[in-house]
Amino acid sequence: MKRITHWIDGKPFVGDARRHGKVYNPATGVQSAEVDFAADDEVNAAVAAAFSAFPEWRATSLARRSAAMFALRELLVAHAGEIADLIVAEHGKVKSDAAGEVARGLEVVEFACGIAQLLKGEFTEGASTGVNVHSLRQPLGVVAGITPFNFPAMVPLWMFPLAIASGNTFVLKPSEKDPSASLLLAELVAEAGVPNGVFNVVQGDKVAVDRILRHPDIKAVSFVGSTAIARYIYETAAHEGKRVQALGGAKNHMIVLPDADLADAAEAAVSAGFGSAGERCMAASVLVAVDGVGDELVERIRARVDRLTVGDGTNAASEMGPLVTREHRDKVASYLSIGQAAGATVAIDGREHDIAGDPNGFWLGPCLIDNVTEEMQVYTDEIFGPVLSMVRVDTVDDAIALVQRNGYGNGVAIFTSDGGAAQRFETEVEAGMVGINVAIPVPVAYYSFGGWNDSLFGDLHVYGPDGVKFYTRGKAVTSRWANIGQHHATLSFPANATHDRPAKGT
Ligand code: NAD
């Protein structure tokens, strides 16, 4: 049985783990590997490696740090297929989707290649007579990332390239469900010329996470996962005096107005609802049909789903793969009867979908639950599977009000041909990422990714300009070189700018 372990100080770290997790191939239901779970000692070893690598790494020139990012970019391109294969084997998503995940992660590395530009400070000459002021952004030290199962390469890549390019050293704790991609990333980071100890990986579960949250040498924690854990991470790490960004779950609404191109909206709903088997934090999970468009949307979605190939992610014909574990698959499927019992209608039943794969895989075809109302559990829970709920409302105002009352605020989309409605929507809607005729509005790497309300705890979003801010501290330097020796002690607060103000009438 393949054993998956940690990466500490530039090499694999095979400890004597007393606890392990099982890794499955979701398309066959067969266990493919055993992953070591770190205890406090392994986390301490990773943090110690990162801590001792920090002084030299932060003193390494920007030219060398950005050169390492360029090298990493080339290596990721060269190994993209291999990373995608690992994702397919452990997560289950189809190969083209896994390749897309790697491509979106790569964009962040490309952004990090410009770190010299991104870290530029500001300079003011002559703030007062002979006094100049400039600003610096400096790394924090050892920082950590804790990531979810649904993007085993992309979410770590949202974090560590910018963190290390900014001069920090990093400890990653990936999901225990699909841990292999993290180790290939670690090998590529090393091959890119990043010194030992700058990037480390510890595998594990809550034990490893709790040690990270309380380790005194870790200065900041980035987390992506479910809302309950995000809240816990935020509260615990903040209490320990760390900087935290904790991105949580979602319930993304896709609003369809009667003036939208319904063929286009239905296609978008299928991609955004069922891509990656709905295991995306930006998946559309609630379809809000305004003013009678519901029936046509259901029929168009049904027609597309009938032709949709659900099967093994290694097969190029597959459009949607299995769910990540048997337990998760069963929980997601249970929402069909929960919805029905509450009075909703199962319009498309994924349990009956033909599967092009091993019958022991964790399969569930695309599902659509119609006539869902706001108080139903299928509406309030984040299902995180290929289940679209349709809520029917009368007006665009009702649709916006529905989104506002929802506790999450990750992504939201509107499909319309009315520019005025779209403009009002983008202004008023309570969400961090808005799509206008775009169902999955994940921002490009030079913007930042993050939700509002229960979808993010903390102030700064991940990657992009916010990512640079999160992984650095600002410093303002006030300096005086001219007229040294002419200083006369005064105990009043320095207010040089006022002193320099020209006298009235001059
Ligand atoms: P999860 O919250 O179960 O796990 C995330 C990480 O936290 C993993 O590394 C896991 O080992 C760790 N963890 C789990 N339970 C813990 C506990 N009790 N204490 C400490 N650590 C714990 O999430 P998941 O199931 O891996 O991923 C799916 C969730 O992630 C969904 O809710 C999804 O919406 C969310 N997600 C959010 C975003 C975003 O950007 N907002 C992106 C991707 C995924």
Coordinates of C-alpha atoms and ligand atoms in Angstrom, one line a residue:
M1 CA 0.0 0.0 0.0
K2 CA 1.3 3.4 -1.0
R3 CA 2.3 5.5 2.1
I4 CA 2.0 9.3 1.9
T5 CA 4.1 11.2 4.4
H6 CA 5.4 14.7 5.2
W7 CA 7.9 17.0 3.5
I8 CA 10.2 18.8 5.9
D9 CA 13.4 20.8 5.4
G10 CA 13.6 20.0 1.7
K11 CA 13.0 16.2 1.8
P12 CA 10.4 13.6 2.6
F13 CA 10.1 13.1 6.3
V14 CA 9.2 9.5 7.3
G15 CA 8.5 9.6 11.0
D16 CA 6.9 6.9 13.0
A17 CA 3.3 8.1 12.7
R18 CA 1.0 6.5 15.2
R19 CA -2.2 7.7 13.4
H20 CA -3.0 7.3 9.7
G21 CA -5.8 8.1 7.3
K22 CA -7.1 6.2 4.3
V23 CA -6.9 7.7 0.8
Y24 CA -9.4 6.3 -1.8
N25 CA -9.8 6.3 -5.5
P26 CA -13.3 7.6 -5.5
A27 CA -14.0 6.2 -9.0
T28 CA -13.5 2.6 -7.8
G29 CA -14.1 2.9 -4.1
V30 CA -10.7 1.1 -3.5
Q31 CA -8.2 2.4 -0.9
S32 CA -5.1 3.6 -2.8
A33 CA -2.9 4.8 0.0
E34 CA -2.4 5.4 3.7
V35 CA -1.4 8.9 4.8
D36 CA 0.6 9.6 8.0
F37 CA -1.1 11.9 10.5
A38 CA 1.3 14.4 12.1
A39 CA 1.5 14.6 15.8
D40 CA 2.8 17.6 17.6
D41 CA 6.4 16.5 17.1
E42 CA 6.1 16.4 13.3
V43 CA 4.5 19.8 13.2
N44 CA 7.2 21.1 15.5
A45 CA 9.9 19.7 13.2
A46 CA 8.3 21.5 10.2
V47 CA 8.0 24.8 12.0
A48 CA 11.6 24.5 13.3
A49 CA 12.8 23.9 9.7
A50 CA 10.8 26.9 8.5
F51 CA 11.9 29.1 11.4
S52 CA 15.6 28.4 10.8
A53 CA 15.3 28.9 7.0
F54 CA 13.6 32.3 7.5
P55 CA 16.5 34.7 8.2
E56 CA 18.5 33.7 5.1
W57 CA 15.4 33.5 2.9
R58 CA 14.1 36.9 3.9
A59 CA 17.6 38.4 3.2
T60 CA 17.6 36.7 -0.3
S61 CA 17.4 39.3 -3.0
L62 CA 14.1 40.0 -4.8
A63 CA 15.9 39.1 -8.0
R64 CA 16.6 35.6 -6.7
R65 CA 13.2 35.1 -5.1
S66 CA 11.4 36.1 -8.3
A67 CA 13.7 33.9 -10.3
A68 CA 12.6 31.0 -8.1
M69 CA 9.0 31.8 -9.0
F70 CA 9.8 31.9 -12.7
A71 CA 11.5 28.5 -12.3
L72 CA 8.5 27.2 -10.4
R73 CA 6.2 28.4 -13.1
E74 CA 8.1 26.5 -15.8
L75 CA 8.1 23.3 -13.6
L76 CA 4.4 23.5 -13.0
V77 CA 3.8 23.9 -16.7
A78 CA 6.0 20.9 -17.4
H79 CA 4.4 18.7 -14.6
A80 CA 0.8 20.0 -15.0
G81 CA -0.4 16.7 -16.4
E82 CA 1.2 14.7 -13.6
I83 CA -0.4 17.0 -10.9
A84 CA -3.8 16.6 -12.6
D85 CA -3.4 12.8 -12.6
L86 CA -2.8 12.8 -8.9
I87 CA -5.9 15.0 -8.4
V88 CA -8.1 12.7 -10.5
A89 CA -6.8 9.6 -8.6
E90 CA -7.5 11.0 -5.2
H91 CA -10.2 13.6 -5.6
G92 CA -12.1 12.0 -8.5
K93 CA -12.7 15.1 -10.6
V94 CA -12.3 14.6 -14.4
K95 CA -8.9 15.2 -16.0
S96 CA -9.9 18.4 -17.9
D97 CA -11.2 19.9 -14.7
A98 CA -8.1 18.9 -12.7
A99 CA -6.0 20.5 -15.5
G100 CA -8.1 23.7 -15.1
E101 CA -7.4 23.7 -11.4
V102 CA -3.7 23.5 -12.0
A103 CA -3.9 26.3 -14.6
R104 CA -5.8 28.6 -12.1
G105 CA -3.1 27.9 -9.5
L106 CA -0.4 28.6 -12.0
E107 CA -1.8 32.1 -12.5
V108 CA -1.0 32.9 -8.9
V109 CA 2.6 31.8 -9.4
E110 CA 2.7 34.1 -12.5
F111 CA 1.4 36.9 -10.4
A112 CA 4.1 36.1 -7.7
C113 CA 6.8 36.4 -10.4
G114 CA 6.2 40.1 -10.2
I115 CA 7.0 40.2 -6.5
A116 CA 9.6 43.0 -6.9
Q117 CA 7.0 45.3 -8.3
L118 CA 4.4 44.1 -5.8
L119 CA 6.6 44.9 -2.8
K120 CA 7.5 48.4 -3.9
G121 CA 7.0 51.0 -1.2
E122 CA 6.3 54.6 -1.5
F123 CA 8.6 57.6 -1.1
T124 CA 8.0 61.2 -0.1
E125 CA 10.8 63.7 -0.5
G126 CA 10.6 66.7 1.7
A127 CA 7.8 65.8 4.0
S128 CA 9.3 68.5 6.2
T129 CA 12.6 70.4 5.7
G130 CA 15.2 67.8 5.1
V131 CA 12.9 65.1 6.1
N132 CA 11.9 62.2 3.8
V133 CA 9.4 59.4 4.4
H134 CA 9.2 56.0 2.8
S135 CA 7.3 52.8 3.4
L136 CA 8.4 49.2 3.4
R137 CA 6.6 45.9 3.4
Q138 CA 8.3 43.1 5.2
P139 CA 7.6 39.4 5.6
L140 CA 6.1 38.0 8.8
G141 CA 8.2 34.9 9.4
V142 CA 6.8 31.4 9.4
V143 CA 3.2 31.3 8.1
A144 CA 0.9 28.3 7.6
G145 CA -1.8 27.2 5.2
I146 CA -4.6 24.7 5.9
T147 CA -6.5 23.6 2.8
P148 CA -9.6 21.7 1.8
F149 CA -10.0 18.5 -0.3
N150 CA -11.8 20.1 -3.2
F151 CA -8.8 21.9 -4.8
P152 CA -5.7 19.9 -3.6
A153 CA -3.4 21.9 -5.8
M154 CA -5.1 25.2 -6.5
V155 CA -5.9 26.3 -3.0
P156 CA -2.3 25.6 -1.7
L157 CA -1.1 27.6 -4.8
W158 CA -3.4 30.5 -3.8
M159 CA -1.3 30.8 -0.7
F160 CA 2.3 29.7 -0.7
P161 CA 3.7 31.3 -3.9
L162 CA 2.9 34.8 -2.6
A163 CA 3.9 33.9 0.9
I164 CA 7.4 32.7 0.0
A165 CA 7.9 35.2 -2.8
S166 CA 7.3 37.9 -0.1
G167 CA 10.1 36.3 2.0
N168 CA 8.2 34.2 4.5
T169 CA 8.7 30.5 5.1
F170 CA 5.7 28.2 4.9
V171 CA 4.1 25.1 6.5
L172 CA 1.2 23.6 4.5
K173 CA -1.4 21.2 6.0
P174 CA -3.3 19.8 3.1
S175 CA -6.5 17.8 3.2
E176 CA -6.0 14.3 4.4
K177 CA -8.5 13.1 1.7
D178 CA -6.2 13.9 -1.3
P179 CA -2.7 14.6 0.1
S180 CA -0.4 13.5 -2.8
A181 CA -0.6 16.7 -4.9
S182 CA 1.0 18.7 -2.1
L183 CA 4.1 16.5 -2.1
L184 CA 4.6 16.9 -5.8
L185 CA 4.3 20.6 -5.4
A186 CA 6.9 20.5 -2.6
E187 CA 9.3 18.6 -5.0
L188 CA 8.8 21.2 -7.6
V189 CA 9.4 24.1 -5.2
A190 CA 12.7 22.4 -4.2
E191 CA 13.6 21.9 -7.9
A192 CA 12.9 25.5 -8.5
G193 CA 15.8 26.4 -6.3
V194 CA 13.9 27.4 -3.2
P195 CA 16.2 26.5 -0.2
N196 CA 15.4 23.7 2.2
G197 CA 13.0 24.6 5.0
V198 CA 11.3 27.4 3.1
F199 CA 8.3 25.2 2.1
N200 CA 7.2 22.3 4.2
V201 CA 4.2 20.0 4.2
V202 CA 2.7 18.2 7.2
Q203 CA -0.1 15.7 6.6
G204 CA -2.8 15.2 9.2
D205 CA -6.1 16.1 10.7
K206 CA -7.3 18.2 13.7
V207 CA -4.3 17.3 15.8
A208 CA -1.9 18.9 13.3
V209 CA -4.2 21.8 12.8
D210 CA -4.4 22.5 16.5
R211 CA -0.7 22.4 16.9
I212 CA -0.3 24.9 14.0
L213 CA -2.9 27.2 15.6
R214 CA -1.1 27.3 18.9
H215 CA 2.6 27.2 17.8
P216 CA 4.2 30.4 19.0
D217 CA 6.6 30.6 16.0
I218 CA 3.8 30.7 13.4
K219 CA 2.8 34.3 12.7
A220 CA -0.1 33.9 10.3
V221 CA -2.6 31.3 9.2
S222 CA -4.5 31.1 5.9
F223 CA -7.4 28.6 6.0
V224 CA -9.9 27.5 3.3
G225 CA -12.6 25.0 4.2
S226 CA -16.1 24.7 5.7
T227 CA -17.6 27.6 7.7
A228 CA -17.7 25.8 11.1
I229 CA -14.0 25.0 10.9
A230 CA -13.2 28.5 9.4
R231 CA -14.8 30.2 12.4
Y232 CA -12.9 27.9 14.8
I233 CA -9.6 28.6 13.0
Y234 CA -10.2 32.3 13.1
E235 CA -11.2 32.5 16.7
T236 CA -8.4 30.2 17.9
A237 CA -5.5 31.6 15.9
A238 CA -6.6 35.2 16.6
H239 CA -6.7 34.4 20.2
E240 CA -3.1 33.2 19.9
G241 CA -2.2 36.5 18.4
K242 CA -1.8 35.4 14.9
R243 CA -2.9 37.1 11.7
V244 CA -5.7 35.0 10.2
Q245 CA -7.7 34.7 7.0
A246 CA -10.2 31.9 7.1
L247 CA -12.4 31.3 4.1
G248 CA -15.5 29.2 4.7
G249 CA -18.3 27.5 2.9
A250 CA -20.9 28.9 0.5
K251 CA -24.4 28.8 -0.9
N252 CA -24.0 30.5 -4.2
H253 CA -27.2 31.9 -5.8
M254 CA -27.6 32.1 -9.6
I255 CA -30.4 34.5 -10.5
V256 CA -32.1 34.2 -13.8
L257 CA -34.2 37.1 -15.0
P258 CA -36.9 36.7 -17.7
D259 CA -34.9 38.8 -20.2
A260 CA -31.8 36.5 -20.0
D261 CA -30.8 34.2 -22.8
L262 CA -32.3 31.1 -21.2
A263 CA -30.3 28.6 -23.3
D264 CA -27.1 30.2 -22.2
A265 CA -28.3 30.4 -18.5
A266 CA -29.2 26.7 -18.5
E267 CA -25.8 25.7 -19.9
A268 CA -24.2 27.9 -17.3
A269 CA -26.3 26.3 -14.5
V270 CA -25.2 22.9 -15.6
S271 CA -21.5 23.8 -15.7
A272 CA -21.6 25.7 -12.4
G273 CA -23.9 23.3 -10.6
F274 CA -22.4 20.0 -11.7
G275 CA -18.8 20.7 -12.6
S276 CA -16.4 19.0 -10.2
A277 CA -19.6 17.1 -9.0
G278 CA -20.6 20.4 -7.3
E279 CA -17.7 20.1 -4.9
R280 CA -16.6 23.7 -5.5
C281 CA -17.0 26.6 -3.1
M282 CA -18.0 28.7 -6.1
A283 CA -20.5 26.1 -7.4
A284 CA -23.9 27.4 -8.2
S285 CA -26.1 25.7 -5.7
V286 CA -29.3 27.8 -5.7
L287 CA -31.0 28.6 -9.0
V288 CA -33.3 31.6 -8.5
A289 CA -35.9 31.6 -11.2
V290 CA -37.6 35.0 -11.5
D291 CA -41.1 35.6 -12.9
G292 CA -42.0 32.2 -14.5
V293 CA -38.6 31.2 -16.1
G294 CA -38.4 28.1 -13.9
D295 CA -40.3 25.6 -16.1
E296 CA -38.2 26.4 -19.2
L297 CA -35.0 26.3 -17.2
V298 CA -35.8 22.9 -15.7
E299 CA -36.5 21.5 -19.1
R300 CA -33.4 22.9 -20.7
I301 CA -31.3 21.6 -17.8
R302 CA -32.9 18.2 -18.0
A303 CA -32.2 18.0 -21.7
R304 CA -28.5 18.7 -21.1
V305 CA -28.2 16.4 -18.0
D306 CA -29.7 13.5 -20.1
R307 CA -26.6 13.8 -22.3
L308 CA -24.1 14.3 -19.5
T309 CA -21.5 11.6 -19.1
V310 CA -20.8 10.7 -15.5
G311 CA -17.8 8.5 -15.2
D312 CA -14.2 7.8 -14.2
G313 CA -12.2 11.0 -14.4
T314 CA -9.4 9.3 -16.3
N315 CA -11.8 8.8 -19.2
A316 CA -11.7 11.7 -21.6
A317 CA -15.4 11.4 -22.3
S318 CA -16.4 11.9 -18.7
E319 CA -17.8 15.3 -17.8
M320 CA -18.4 14.7 -14.1
G321 CA -16.7 12.3 -11.7
P322 CA -17.6 10.7 -8.4
L323 CA -17.8 12.4 -5.0
V324 CA -14.8 12.3 -2.8
T325 CA -15.8 9.7 -0.2
R326 CA -18.6 7.2 0.3
E327 CA -19.8 9.0 3.4
H328 CA -20.0 12.3 1.6
R329 CA -21.8 10.8 -1.4
D330 CA -24.4 9.2 0.9
K331 CA -24.9 12.5 2.8
V332 CA -25.3 14.5 -0.4
A333 CA -27.8 11.9 -1.8
S334 CA -29.8 12.0 1.4
Y335 CA -30.8 15.6 0.6
L336 CA -33.1 14.4 -2.1
S337 CA -35.4 12.6 0.4
I338 CA -34.9 15.5 2.9
G339 CA -36.1 17.9 0.2
Q340 CA -39.0 15.7 -0.8
A341 CA -40.1 15.2 2.8
A342 CA -40.2 19.0 3.2
G343 CA -42.4 19.4 0.2
A344 CA -39.9 20.1 -2.6
T345 CA -39.9 18.2 -5.9
V346 CA -37.1 16.1 -7.2
A347 CA -37.1 17.2 -10.8
I348 CA -33.9 15.4 -11.7
D349 CA -32.8 12.4 -9.7
G350 CA -29.1 11.7 -9.9
R351 CA -29.4 8.4 -8.2
E352 CA -30.9 7.1 -11.5
H353 CA -28.2 8.5 -13.8
D354 CA -26.3 6.0 -16.0
I355 CA -22.7 5.8 -14.7
A356 CA -19.8 5.0 -17.1
G357 CA -17.6 3.5 -14.4
D358 CA -17.0 0.9 -11.6
P359 CA -20.2 0.3 -9.6
N360 CA -18.2 0.6 -6.4
G361 CA -17.3 4.2 -7.0
F362 CA -18.8 7.0 -5.0
W363 CA -21.3 8.1 -7.7
L364 CA -24.2 10.4 -7.8
G365 CA -25.5 11.9 -11.0
P366 CA -26.7 15.5 -11.4
C367 CA -29.8 16.4 -9.3
L368 CA -32.3 19.2 -9.4
I369 CA -34.7 19.9 -6.6
D370 CA -37.5 22.2 -7.6
N371 CA -39.9 24.3 -5.6
V372 CA -37.4 24.8 -2.8
T373 CA -38.3 27.4 -0.2
E374 CA -36.1 29.4 2.2
E375 CA -36.8 27.5 5.4
M376 CA -36.0 24.1 3.9
Q377 CA -32.8 22.3 5.0
V378 CA -31.8 21.7 1.4
Y379 CA -31.8 25.5 1.1
T380 CA -30.0 26.4 4.4
D381 CA -27.3 23.6 4.3
E382 CA -24.3 23.7 2.1
I383 CA -24.8 20.4 0.3
F384 CA -21.5 20.4 -1.6
G385 CA -22.4 18.0 -4.2
P386 CA -24.2 17.9 -7.7
V387 CA -27.5 19.1 -6.3
L388 CA -29.1 22.3 -7.6
S389 CA -32.0 23.7 -5.7
M390 CA -34.5 25.9 -7.6
V391 CA -36.3 28.7 -5.7
R392 CA -39.0 30.4 -7.7
V393 CA -39.7 34.1 -7.0
D394 CA -41.8 36.8 -8.6
T395 CA -39.5 39.8 -8.9
V396 CA -35.8 40.7 -9.1
D397 CA -36.3 42.5 -5.7
D398 CA -37.4 39.2 -4.2
A399 CA -34.4 37.5 -5.7
I400 CA -31.9 40.1 -4.3
A401 CA -33.7 40.0 -0.9
L402 CA -33.3 36.2 -0.8
V403 CA -29.6 36.5 -1.4
Q404 CA -29.2 39.2 1.3
R405 CA -31.0 37.0 3.9
N406 CA -28.7 34.1 3.2
G407 CA -25.9 33.9 5.8
Y408 CA -23.2 33.2 3.2
G409 CA -21.7 35.7 0.8
N410 CA -19.1 33.9 -1.4
G411 CA -20.2 34.1 -5.0
V412 CA -23.4 35.2 -6.7
A413 CA -24.4 35.6 -10.3
I414 CA -27.2 37.2 -12.3
F415 CA -28.2 36.3 -15.8
T416 CA -29.9 39.2 -17.6
S417 CA -29.8 41.4 -20.7
D418 CA -30.8 44.5 -18.6
G419 CA -27.7 46.6 -17.9
G420 CA -29.6 48.6 -15.3
A421 CA -30.7 45.5 -13.3
A422 CA -27.1 44.2 -13.5
Q423 CA -25.7 47.5 -12.3
R424 CA -28.1 47.7 -9.4
F425 CA -27.4 44.1 -8.5
E426 CA -23.6 44.5 -8.4
T427 CA -24.0 47.6 -6.1
E428 CA -26.5 46.1 -3.6
V429 CA -25.7 42.4 -3.4
E430 CA -24.1 41.1 -0.2
A431 CA -21.3 38.9 -1.6
G432 CA -17.6 39.1 -2.2
M433 CA -17.6 37.9 -5.8
V434 CA -20.3 38.8 -8.3
G435 CA -20.9 37.4 -11.8
I436 CA -22.9 39.1 -14.5
N437 CA -23.8 36.5 -17.1
V438 CA -20.8 34.6 -15.6
A439 CA -21.8 31.7 -13.3
I440 CA -18.5 31.1 -11.5
P441 CA -16.9 34.5 -11.0
V442 CA -13.6 33.4 -9.6
P443 CA -11.4 36.5 -9.9
V444 CA -8.2 36.4 -12.0
A445 CA -5.0 36.2 -10.0
Y446 CA -4.4 40.0 -10.0
Y447 CA -7.6 40.6 -8.1
S448 CA -8.2 38.8 -4.8
F449 CA -10.6 36.0 -3.9
G450 CA -12.9 36.1 -0.9
G451 CA -16.4 36.1 0.3
W452 CA -18.4 38.1 2.8
N453 CA -20.4 37.2 5.9
D454 CA -20.1 33.5 6.9
S455 CA -17.9 32.8 3.9
L456 CA -14.8 34.6 5.3
F457 CA -13.5 35.4 8.7
G458 CA -10.8 38.0 8.7
D459 CA -10.1 41.2 6.7
L460 CA -8.0 40.3 3.7
H461 CA -9.0 38.1 0.8
V462 CA -6.6 35.5 -0.6
Y463 CA -4.1 35.9 -3.4
G464 CA -3.8 39.1 -5.6
P465 CA -3.1 42.4 -3.9
D466 CA -4.7 41.3 -0.6
G467 CA -2.5 38.2 -0.6
V468 CA 0.6 40.4 -0.7
K469 CA -0.8 42.5 2.2
F470 CA -1.7 39.5 4.2
Y471 CA 1.8 38.0 4.0
T472 CA 3.7 41.3 4.8
R473 CA 3.7 44.0 7.4
G474 CA 3.9 47.6 6.6
K475 CA 6.5 50.0 8.0
A476 CA 6.9 53.7 7.6
V477 CA 10.3 55.3 7.9
T478 CA 10.9 59.0 8.6
S479 CA 14.5 60.1 8.0
R480 CA 16.5 63.3 8.3
W481 CA 20.0 63.6 6.9
A482 CA 20.3 67.3 6.2
N483 CA 21.1 69.7 9.1
I484 CA 22.2 66.9 11.4
G485 CA 23.8 68.6 14.4
Q486 CA 21.2 71.5 14.4
H487 CA 18.7 69.7 16.5
H488 CA 17.3 71.5 19.5
A489 CA 15.4 69.6 22.1
T490 CA 11.7 70.3 22.2
L491 CA 9.2 68.3 24.1
S492 CA 6.1 69.2 22.1
F493 CA 4.8 66.7 19.5
P494 CA 6.7 66.9 16.1
A495 CA 4.5 68.9 13.7
N496 CA 7.1 69.9 11.1
A497 CA 4.7 70.3 8.3
T498 CA 2.9 73.1 10.1
H499 CA 6.1 74.8 11.0
D500 CA 7.0 74.9 7.3
R501 CA 3.7 76.4 6.2
P502 CA 4.4 79.7 4.5
A503 CA 3.3 82.7 6.4
K504 CA 0.1 84.4 5.3
G505 CA 0.5 86.7 2.4
T506 CA 3.9 85.4 1.2
Ligands
NAD1 P1 -13.1 21.0 6.0 O1 -13.5 22.2 6.7 O2 -13.7 19.7 6.5 O3 -11.5 20.8 6.1 C1 -10.6 21.8 5.7 C2 -9.3 21.6 6.4 O4 -9.6 21.7 7.8 C3 -8.7 20.3 6.2 O5 -7.3 20.5 6.0 C4 -9.0 19.5 7.4 O6 -8.0 18.5 7.7 C5 -9.1 20.5 8.5 N1 -10.1 20.2 9.5 C6 -11.2 19.4 9.4 N2 -11.9 19.3 10.5 C7 -11.1 20.0 11.4 C8 -11.3 20.3 12.8 N3 -12.4 19.9 13.5 N4 -10.4 21.1 13.5 C9 -9.3 21.5 12.8 N5 -9.1 21.3 11.5 C10 -10.0 20.6 10.8 O7 -13.5 21.2 4.5 P2 -13.4 20.2 3.3 O8 -14.5 19.2 3.4 O9 -12.0 19.7 3.1 O10 -13.7 21.2 2.1 C11 -14.9 21.6 1.7 C12 -15.4 22.9 2.3 O11 -14.4 23.9 2.0 C13 -16.7 23.4 1.8 O12 -17.4 23.9 2.9 C14 -16.3 24.5 0.8 O13 -17.3 25.5 0.6 C15 -15.1 25.0 1.5 N6 -14.3 25.7 0.5 C16 -14.3 27.1 0.6 C17 -13.5 27.8 -0.3 C18 -13.5 29.3 -0.3 O14 -12.7 29.9 -1.0 N7 -14.4 30.0 0.5 C19 -12.7 27.2 -1.3 C20 -12.8 25.8 -1.3 C21 -13.5 25.1 -0.4

